[in-house]
């Protein structure tokens, strides 16, 4: 049997990768360690930051021209709304406290008036009770005085027996 000699691209690529990978890896590590690379990376970063600032300022100018608020303006409005909500809550609590204290004061005043009326009625009842006691005492005195007089009168008014 004869050996077929076919070209396998995958095996060829794998072989080439294995031979060059270590060389490329070593070269990249050496490049990353150099000051020139760090300086170049700093320049790229500065360029990106300048580009980002340019995009931000251009976007802000565009948004101002079409009357759309920026993120900063929206944050400012949101902060104002939160502060306003806190003030409204504070005022609401104060109003509730005032109403509560006014209601309590009103109830206390009503109770004082009711107690005063009850006190007057109680005084009237006590005066009537005292008057009843006096009247009862007078009636008892009259009854007892009549009772004492009555036996004497009955003995004197009875006819005497004739013997």
mmCIF file of C-alpha atoms in Angstrom, residues 3-157:
data_model
loop_
_atom_site.group_PDB
_atom_site.id
_atom_site.type_symbol
_atom_site.label_atom_id
_atom_site.label_comp_id
_atom_site.label_asym_id
_atom_site.label_seq_id
_atom_site.Cartn_x
_atom_site.Cartn_y
_atom_site.Cartn_z
ATOM 1 C CA UNK A 3 1.239 6.218 1.403
ATOM 2 C CA UNK A 4 -0.873 9.116 0.249
ATOM 3 C CA UNK A 5 0.875 12.374 0.639
ATOM 4 C CA UNK A 6 -1.846 14.999 1.175
ATOM 5 C CA UNK A 7 -1.393 18.443 2.463
ATOM 6 C CA UNK A 8 -3.217 19.042 5.773
ATOM 7 C CA UNK A 9 -3.619 22.850 6.244
ATOM 8 C CA UNK A 10 -4.660 22.513 9.877
ATOM 9 C CA UNK A 11 -1.571 20.525 10.802
ATOM 10 C CA UNK A 12 0.594 23.018 8.913
ATOM 11 C CA UNK A 13 -1.024 25.971 10.729
ATOM 12 C CA UNK A 14 -0.612 24.241 14.103
ATOM 13 C CA UNK A 15 3.045 23.553 13.457
ATOM 14 C CA UNK A 16 3.684 27.155 12.398
ATOM 15 C CA UNK A 17 1.808 28.461 15.489
ATOM 16 C CA UNK A 18 3.840 26.321 17.873
ATOM 17 C CA UNK A 19 7.121 27.496 16.341
ATOM 18 C CA UNK A 20 6.276 31.215 16.352
ATOM 19 C CA UNK A 21 4.196 31.502 19.539
ATOM 20 C CA UNK A 22 7.108 31.426 21.944
ATOM 21 C CA UNK A 23 9.087 33.963 19.868
ATOM 22 C CA UNK A 24 6.130 36.352 19.615
ATOM 23 C CA UNK A 25 5.293 35.960 23.306
ATOM 24 C CA UNK A 26 8.850 36.760 24.298
ATOM 25 C CA UNK A 27 8.973 39.804 21.997
ATOM 26 C CA UNK A 28 5.654 41.138 23.335
ATOM 27 C CA UNK A 29 6.769 40.758 26.963
ATOM 28 C CA UNK A 30 9.994 42.608 26.225
ATOM 29 C CA UNK A 31 8.076 45.403 24.489
ATOM 30 C CA UNK A 32 5.629 45.774 27.387
ATOM 31 C CA UNK A 33 8.541 46.252 29.801
ATOM 32 C CA UNK A 34 10.057 49.212 27.942
ATOM 33 C CA UNK A 35 9.648 52.868 28.887
ATOM 34 C CA UNK A 36 8.846 53.759 25.279
ATOM 35 C CA UNK A 37 5.796 51.498 25.336
ATOM 36 C CA UNK A 38 4.593 53.045 28.623
ATOM 37 C CA UNK A 39 5.087 56.526 27.171
ATOM 38 C CA UNK A 40 3.205 55.588 24.006
ATOM 39 C CA UNK A 41 0.377 54.084 26.081
ATOM 40 C CA UNK A 42 0.167 57.333 28.108
ATOM 41 C CA UNK A 43 -0.081 59.337 24.860
ATOM 42 C CA UNK A 44 -2.860 57.049 23.596
ATOM 43 C CA UNK A 45 -4.704 57.496 26.879
ATOM 44 C CA UNK A 46 -4.332 61.303 26.715
ATOM 45 C CA UNK A 47 -5.559 61.280 23.120
ATOM 46 C CA UNK A 48 -8.578 59.214 24.134
ATOM 47 C CA UNK A 49 -9.376 61.580 27.027
ATOM 48 C CA UNK A 50 -9.127 64.597 24.688
ATOM 49 C CA UNK A 51 -11.418 62.845 22.212
ATOM 50 C CA UNK A 52 -13.863 62.011 24.998
ATOM 51 C CA UNK A 53 -13.875 65.657 26.165
ATOM 52 C CA UNK A 54 -14.444 66.832 22.591
ATOM 53 C CA UNK A 55 -17.390 64.441 22.168
ATOM 54 C CA UNK A 56 -18.872 65.536 25.518
ATOM 55 C CA UNK A 57 -18.600 69.258 24.746
ATOM 56 C CA UNK A 58 -19.943 68.751 21.205
ATOM 57 C CA UNK A 59 -22.868 66.745 22.565
ATOM 58 C CA UNK A 60 -23.603 69.419 25.183
ATOM 59 C CA UNK A 61 -23.580 72.165 22.542
ATOM 60 C CA UNK A 62 -25.862 70.114 20.297
ATOM 61 C CA UNK A 63 -28.280 69.395 23.145
ATOM 62 C CA UNK A 64 -28.393 73.088 24.064
ATOM 63 C CA UNK A 65 -29.200 74.012 20.473
ATOM 64 C CA UNK A 66 -32.145 71.617 20.333
ATOM 65 C CA UNK A 67 -33.277 72.525 23.880
ATOM 66 C CA UNK A 68 -32.697 69.113 25.411
ATOM 67 C CA UNK A 69 -31.315 69.061 28.974
ATOM 68 C CA UNK A 70 -27.915 67.533 29.622
ATOM 69 C CA UNK A 71 -27.235 64.836 32.219
ATOM 70 C CA UNK A 72 -25.910 67.456 34.627
ATOM 71 C CA UNK A 73 -29.045 69.566 34.224
ATOM 72 C CA UNK A 74 -31.262 66.516 34.747
ATOM 73 C CA UNK A 75 -29.280 65.609 37.881
ATOM 74 C CA UNK A 76 -29.685 69.159 39.145
ATOM 75 C CA UNK A 77 -33.446 69.066 38.556
ATOM 76 C CA UNK A 78 -33.683 65.661 40.247
ATOM 77 C CA UNK A 79 -31.821 67.033 43.261
ATOM 78 C CA UNK A 80 -34.165 70.024 43.422
ATOM 79 C CA UNK A 81 -37.184 67.709 43.244
ATOM 80 C CA UNK A 82 -35.854 65.560 46.092
ATOM 81 C CA UNK A 83 -35.257 68.671 48.220
ATOM 82 C CA UNK A 84 -38.753 69.930 47.400
ATOM 83 C CA UNK A 85 -40.303 66.588 48.363
ATOM 84 C CA UNK A 86 -38.468 66.698 51.702
ATOM 85 C CA UNK A 87 -39.761 70.214 52.371
ATOM 86 C CA UNK A 88 -43.325 69.215 51.448
ATOM 87 C CA UNK A 89 -43.096 66.213 53.789
ATOM 88 C CA UNK A 90 -41.793 68.458 56.565
ATOM 89 C CA UNK A 91 -44.609 70.975 56.057
ATOM 90 C CA UNK A 92 -47.145 68.142 55.921
ATOM 91 C CA UNK A 93 -45.897 66.808 59.264
ATOM 92 C CA UNK A 94 -46.075 70.281 60.813
ATOM 93 C CA UNK A 95 -49.646 70.761 59.554
ATOM 94 C CA UNK A 96 -50.662 67.369 60.945
ATOM 95 C CA UNK A 97 -49.063 68.240 64.284
ATOM 96 C CA UNK A 98 -50.854 71.614 64.366
ATOM 97 C CA UNK A 99 -54.202 70.065 63.433
ATOM 98 C CA UNK A 100 -53.688 67.378 66.007
ATOM 99 C CA UNK A 101 -52.866 69.888 68.724
ATOM 100 C CA UNK A 102 -55.801 72.120 67.675
ATOM 101 C CA UNK A 103 -58.135 69.136 67.723
ATOM 102 C CA UNK A 104 -56.844 68.139 71.142
ATOM 103 C CA UNK A 105 -57.263 71.718 72.400
ATOM 104 C CA UNK A 106 -60.786 71.829 71.004
ATOM 105 C CA UNK A 107 -61.654 68.522 72.661
ATOM 106 C CA UNK A 108 -60.183 69.723 75.969
ATOM 107 C CA UNK A 109 -62.241 72.918 75.737
ATOM 108 C CA UNK A 110 -65.385 70.896 75.021
ATOM 109 C CA UNK A 111 -64.633 68.648 77.986
ATOM 110 C CA UNK A 112 -64.110 71.668 80.255
ATOM 111 C CA UNK A 113 -67.482 73.091 79.190
ATOM 112 C CA UNK A 114 -69.148 69.718 79.766
ATOM 113 C CA UNK A 115 -67.545 69.344 83.198
ATOM 114 C CA UNK A 116 -68.591 72.895 84.086
ATOM 115 C CA UNK A 117 -72.201 72.154 83.089
ATOM 116 C CA UNK A 118 -72.125 68.908 85.048
ATOM 117 C CA UNK A 119 -70.697 70.771 88.038
ATOM 118 C CA UNK A 120 -73.564 73.299 87.915
ATOM 119 C CA UNK A 121 -76.132 70.523 87.630
ATOM 120 C CA UNK A 122 -74.502 68.677 90.503
ATOM 121 C CA UNK A 123 -74.675 71.839 92.642
ATOM 122 C CA UNK A 124 -78.371 72.174 91.774
ATOM 123 C CA UNK A 125 -78.937 68.529 92.708
ATOM 124 C CA UNK A 126 -77.084 69.024 96.001
ATOM 125 C CA UNK A 127 -79.100 72.178 96.768
ATOM 126 C CA UNK A 128 -82.309 70.330 95.972
ATOM 127 C CA UNK A 129 -81.162 67.459 98.170
ATOM 128 C CA UNK A 130 -80.385 69.865 101.027
ATOM 129 C CA UNK A 131 -83.791 71.488 100.586
ATOM 130 C CA UNK A 132 -85.435 68.062 100.628
ATOM 131 C CA UNK A 133 -83.548 67.201 103.806
ATOM 132 C CA UNK A 134 -84.737 70.439 105.428
ATOM 133 C CA UNK A 135 -88.301 69.826 104.302
ATOM 134 C CA UNK A 136 -88.159 66.242 105.536
ATOM 135 C CA UNK A 137 -86.786 67.404 108.882
ATOM 136 C CA UNK A 138 -89.562 69.986 109.176
ATOM 137 C CA UNK A 139 -92.164 67.376 108.303
ATOM 138 C CA UNK A 140 -90.669 64.991 110.844
ATOM 139 C CA UNK A 141 -90.689 67.718 113.485
ATOM 140 C CA UNK A 142 -94.300 68.495 112.744
ATOM 141 C CA UNK A 143 -95.204 64.825 112.803
ATOM 142 C CA UNK A 144 -93.330 64.156 115.997
ATOM 143 C CA UNK A 145 -94.789 67.239 117.659
ATOM 144 C CA UNK A 146 -98.275 66.181 116.551
ATOM 145 C CA UNK A 147 -97.663 62.696 117.786
ATOM 146 C CA UNK A 148 -96.622 63.963 121.191
ATOM 147 C CA UNK A 149 -99.664 66.196 121.427
ATOM 148 C CA UNK A 150 -102.040 63.585 120.173
ATOM 149 C CA UNK A 151 -101.819 61.111 123.091
ATOM 150 C CA UNK A 152 -102.444 63.851 125.628
ATOM 151 C CA UNK A 153 -105.409 65.097 123.722
ATOM 152 C CA UNK A 154 -106.801 61.647 123.316
ATOM 153 C CA UNK A 155 -106.728 61.030 127.033
ATOM 154 C CA UNK A 156 -108.313 64.346 127.824
ATOM 155 C CA UNK A 157 -110.835 64.096 125.063
#
